[in-house]
């Protein structure tokens, strides 16, 4: 298949049927879909099985609860398509998502990553307004590319997939830091049409991160430590002023968060 859609699921019995249906209804049919259930305790697996039982484009993998990063990595390893698309089981694709993607990547075969405009569903409605892609801003935690994009499977493998130690969230941000390092910005292409639907719920990992400074700080700290050589390329004065990576681990979480915040202010001036 040309596309492999990887759906990671954990206890989304309320939403997984709508998610899978949005894939089944694609107007472009050259795809497979790998559903990875991460040890759900609700009816998710039964719902998924009932929907895909007669569609051989779908494969269901179950694993013990290991976190979303490992679930996505399991789907990545099982996938056989040339391109990968990661999709969370509470989100949706437009029925024309794959068709539009195929047109776009054929027009720009040198592309590295393709994504589209997005809309909120659930507890929030409207267009998701994101800033234009800029790698330096990405390093500082700016949310500009969401998880569901089209990327070559070989590039995801080279980047090492998702880091399971980003267990509280933002694993997609840390993944993009590694994946997009050294990639020219003109190879990141965006279709302005809203073809992806991102669900907002009262409680989710993203809501927890948005409302908890401690969680945001831990995730930024972990990402910075793991990718300090990349940060050194873009912020050499900052990194050179500190004697070693160990210095960062001794910083208080509050200080490190303030450091990132100051860098974002300086960059946006």
PDB file of N, CA and C in Angstrom, residues 201-237:
ATOM      1  N   UNK A 201     -11.334  17.292  24.692  1.00  0.00           N
ATOM      2  CA  UNK A 201     -12.150  16.674  25.745  1.00  0.00           C
ATOM      3  C   UNK A 201     -11.911  17.402  27.060  1.00  0.00           C
ATOM      4  N   UNK A 202     -12.782  17.156  28.020  1.00  0.00           N
ATOM      5  CA  UNK A 202     -12.619  17.787  29.329  1.00  0.00           C
ATOM      6  C   UNK A 202     -11.351  17.322  30.022  1.00  0.00           C
ATOM      7  N   UNK A 203     -11.005  16.048  29.817  1.00  0.00           N
ATOM      8  CA  UNK A 203      -9.800  15.520  30.448  1.00  0.00           C
ATOM      9  C   UNK A 203      -9.013  14.722  29.421  1.00  0.00           C
ATOM     10  N   UNK A 204      -7.759  15.056  29.260  1.00  0.00           N
ATOM     11  CA  UNK A 204      -6.861  14.323  28.379  1.00  0.00           C
ATOM     12  C   UNK A 204      -5.439  14.671  28.786  1.00  0.00           C
ATOM     13  N   UNK A 205      -4.463  13.974  28.215  1.00  0.00           N
ATOM     14  CA  UNK A 205      -3.071  14.294  28.523  1.00  0.00           C
ATOM     15  C   UNK A 205      -2.727  15.713  28.080  1.00  0.00           C
ATOM     16  N   UNK A 206      -3.248  16.143  26.937  1.00  0.00           N
ATOM     17  CA  UNK A 206      -2.937  17.491  26.456  1.00  0.00           C
ATOM     18  C   UNK A 206      -3.496  18.562  27.379  1.00  0.00           C
ATOM     19  N   UNK A 207      -4.696  18.313  27.927  1.00  0.00           N
ATOM     20  CA  UNK A 207      -5.268  19.259  28.879  1.00  0.00           C
ATOM     21  C   UNK A 207      -4.418  19.313  30.144  1.00  0.00           C
ATOM     22  N   UNK A 208      -3.948  18.153  30.612  1.00  0.00           N
ATOM     23  CA  UNK A 208      -3.098  18.109  31.802  1.00  0.00           C
ATOM     24  C   UNK A 208      -1.828  18.921  31.597  1.00  0.00           C
ATOM     25  N   UNK A 209      -1.195  18.767  30.427  1.00  0.00           N
ATOM     26  CA  UNK A 209       0.027  19.505  30.142  1.00  0.00           C
ATOM     27  C   UNK A 209      -0.255  20.998  30.080  1.00  0.00           C
ATOM     28  N   UNK A 210      -1.349  21.381  29.420  1.00  0.00           N
ATOM     29  CA  UNK A 210      -1.680  22.797  29.264  1.00  0.00           C
ATOM     30  C   UNK A 210      -1.921  23.476  30.603  1.00  0.00           C
ATOM     31  N   UNK A 211      -2.391  22.729  31.591  1.00  0.00           N
ATOM     32  CA  UNK A 211      -2.768  23.332  32.868  1.00  0.00           C
ATOM     33  C   UNK A 211      -1.757  23.085  33.984  1.00  0.00           C
ATOM     34  N   UNK A 212      -0.702  22.349  33.711  1.00  0.00           N
ATOM     35  CA  UNK A 212       0.271  22.019  34.751  1.00  0.00           C
ATOM     36  C   UNK A 212       1.672  22.488  34.368  1.00  0.00           C
ATOM     37  N   UNK A 213       2.171  23.499  35.078  1.00  0.00           N
ATOM     38  CA  UNK A 213       3.525  23.979  34.830  1.00  0.00           C
ATOM     39  C   UNK A 213       4.546  22.899  35.138  1.00  0.00           C
ATOM     40  N   UNK A 214       4.310  22.113  36.175  1.00  0.00           N
ATOM     41  CA  UNK A 214       5.257  21.059  36.548  1.00  0.00           C
ATOM     42  C   UNK A 214       5.416  20.033  35.432  1.00  0.00           C
ATOM     43  N   UNK A 215       4.299  19.621  34.838  1.00  0.00           N
ATOM     44  CA  UNK A 215       4.365  18.633  33.762  1.00  0.00           C
ATOM     45  C   UNK A 215       5.071  19.227  32.552  1.00  0.00           C
ATOM     46  N   UNK A 216       4.714  20.457  32.168  1.00  0.00           N
ATOM     47  CA  UNK A 216       5.374  21.105  31.024  1.00  0.00           C
ATOM     48  C   UNK A 216       6.875  21.201  31.261  1.00  0.00           C
ATOM     49  N   UNK A 217       7.253  21.557  32.466  1.00  0.00           N
ATOM     50  CA  UNK A 217       8.663  21.720  32.781  1.00  0.00           C
ATOM     51  C   UNK A 217       9.400  20.397  32.700  1.00  0.00           C
ATOM     52  N   UNK A 218       8.812  19.342  33.248  1.00  0.00           N
ATOM     53  CA  UNK A 218       9.462  18.020  33.190  1.00  0.00           C
ATOM     54  C   UNK A 218       9.664  17.574  31.749  1.00  0.00           C
ATOM     55  N   UNK A 219       8.656  17.789  30.909  1.00  0.00           N
ATOM     56  CA  UNK A 219       8.769  17.357  29.527  1.00  0.00           C
ATOM     57  C   UNK A 219       9.793  18.186  28.757  1.00  0.00           C
ATOM     58  N   UNK A 220       9.823  19.494  28.980  1.00  0.00           N
ATOM     59  CA  UNK A 220      10.820  20.341  28.318  1.00  0.00           C
ATOM     60  C   UNK A 220      12.225  19.989  28.794  1.00  0.00           C
ATOM     61  N   UNK A 221      12.345  19.725  30.078  1.00  0.00           N
ATOM     62  CA  UNK A 221      13.631  19.335  30.658  1.00  0.00           C
ATOM     63  C   UNK A 221      14.124  18.041  30.004  1.00  0.00           C
ATOM     64  N   UNK A 222      13.266  17.040  29.944  1.00  0.00           N
ATOM     65  CA  UNK A 222      13.640  15.753  29.377  1.00  0.00           C
ATOM     66  C   UNK A 222      14.010  15.885  27.905  1.00  0.00           C
ATOM     67  N   UNK A 223      13.230  16.662  27.162  1.00  0.00           N
ATOM     68  CA  UNK A 223      13.501  16.850  25.737  1.00  0.00           C
ATOM     69  C   UNK A 223      14.820  17.565  25.525  1.00  0.00           C
ATOM     70  N   UNK A 224      15.072  18.592  26.319  1.00  0.00           N
ATOM     71  CA  UNK A 224      16.317  19.359  26.176  1.00  0.00           C
ATOM     72  C   UNK A 224      17.529  18.488  26.465  1.00  0.00           C
ATOM     73  N   UNK A 225      17.466  17.716  27.519  1.00  0.00           N
ATOM     74  CA  UNK A 225      18.598  16.865  27.887  1.00  0.00           C
ATOM     75  C   UNK A 225      18.884  15.826  26.815  1.00  0.00           C
ATOM     76  N   UNK A 226      17.820  15.253  26.240  1.00  0.00           N
ATOM     77  CA  UNK A 226      17.993  14.208  25.234  1.00  0.00           C
ATOM     78  C   UNK A 226      18.498  14.757  23.907  1.00  0.00           C
ATOM     79  N   UNK A 227      18.246  16.027  23.647  1.00  0.00           N
ATOM     80  CA  UNK A 227      18.598  16.617  22.350  1.00  0.00           C
ATOM     81  C   UNK A 227      19.500  17.836  22.508  1.00  0.00           C
ATOM     82  N   UNK A 228      20.369  17.806  23.524  1.00  0.00           N
ATOM     83  CA  UNK A 228      21.195  18.975  23.828  1.00  0.00           C
ATOM     84  C   UNK A 228      22.129  19.345  22.678  1.00  0.00           C
ATOM     85  N   UNK A 229      22.586  18.363  21.893  1.00  0.00           N
ATOM     86  CA  UNK A 229      23.476  18.679  20.778  1.00  0.00           C
ATOM     87  C   UNK A 229      22.755  19.491  19.710  1.00  0.00           C
ATOM     88  N   UNK A 230      21.468  19.196  19.499  1.00  0.00           N
ATOM     89  CA  UNK A 230      20.673  19.957  18.529  1.00  0.00           C
ATOM     90  C   UNK A 230      20.457  21.367  19.037  1.00  0.00           C
ATOM     91  N   UNK A 231      20.110  21.495  20.316  1.00  0.00           N
ATOM     92  CA  UNK A 231      19.920  22.829  20.883  1.00  0.00           C
ATOM     93  C   UNK A 231      21.209  23.640  20.802  1.00  0.00           C
ATOM     94  N   UNK A 232      22.353  22.966  20.939  1.00  0.00           N
ATOM     95  CA  UNK A 232      23.632  23.651  20.846  1.00  0.00           C
ATOM     96  C   UNK A 232      23.882  24.253  19.480  1.00  0.00           C
ATOM     97  N   UNK A 233      23.339  23.643  18.437  1.00  0.00           N
ATOM     98  CA  UNK A 233      23.496  24.182  17.081  1.00  0.00           C
ATOM     99  C   UNK A 233      22.750  25.498  16.914  1.00  0.00           C
ATOM    100  N   UNK A 234      21.581  25.588  17.542  1.00  0.00           N
ATOM    101  CA  UNK A 234      20.718  26.745  17.315  1.00  0.00           C
ATOM    102  C   UNK A 234      20.852  27.812  18.392  1.00  0.00           C
ATOM    103  N   UNK A 235      21.318  27.411  19.569  1.00  0.00           N
ATOM    104  CA  UNK A 235      21.508  28.359  20.659  1.00  0.00           C
ATOM    105  C   UNK A 235      22.900  28.153  21.255  1.00  0.00           C
ATOM    106  N   UNK A 236      23.960  28.374  20.465  1.00  0.00           N
ATOM    107  CA  UNK A 236      25.322  28.057  20.936  1.00  0.00           C
ATOM    108  C   UNK A 236      25.746  28.860  22.149  1.00  0.00           C
ATOM    109  N   UNK A 237      25.345  30.124  22.218  1.00  0.00           N
ATOM    110  CA  UNK A 237      25.756  30.945  23.362  1.00  0.00           C
ATOM    111  C   UNK A 237      25.167  30.409  24.658  1.00  0.00           C
TER     112      UNK A 237
END
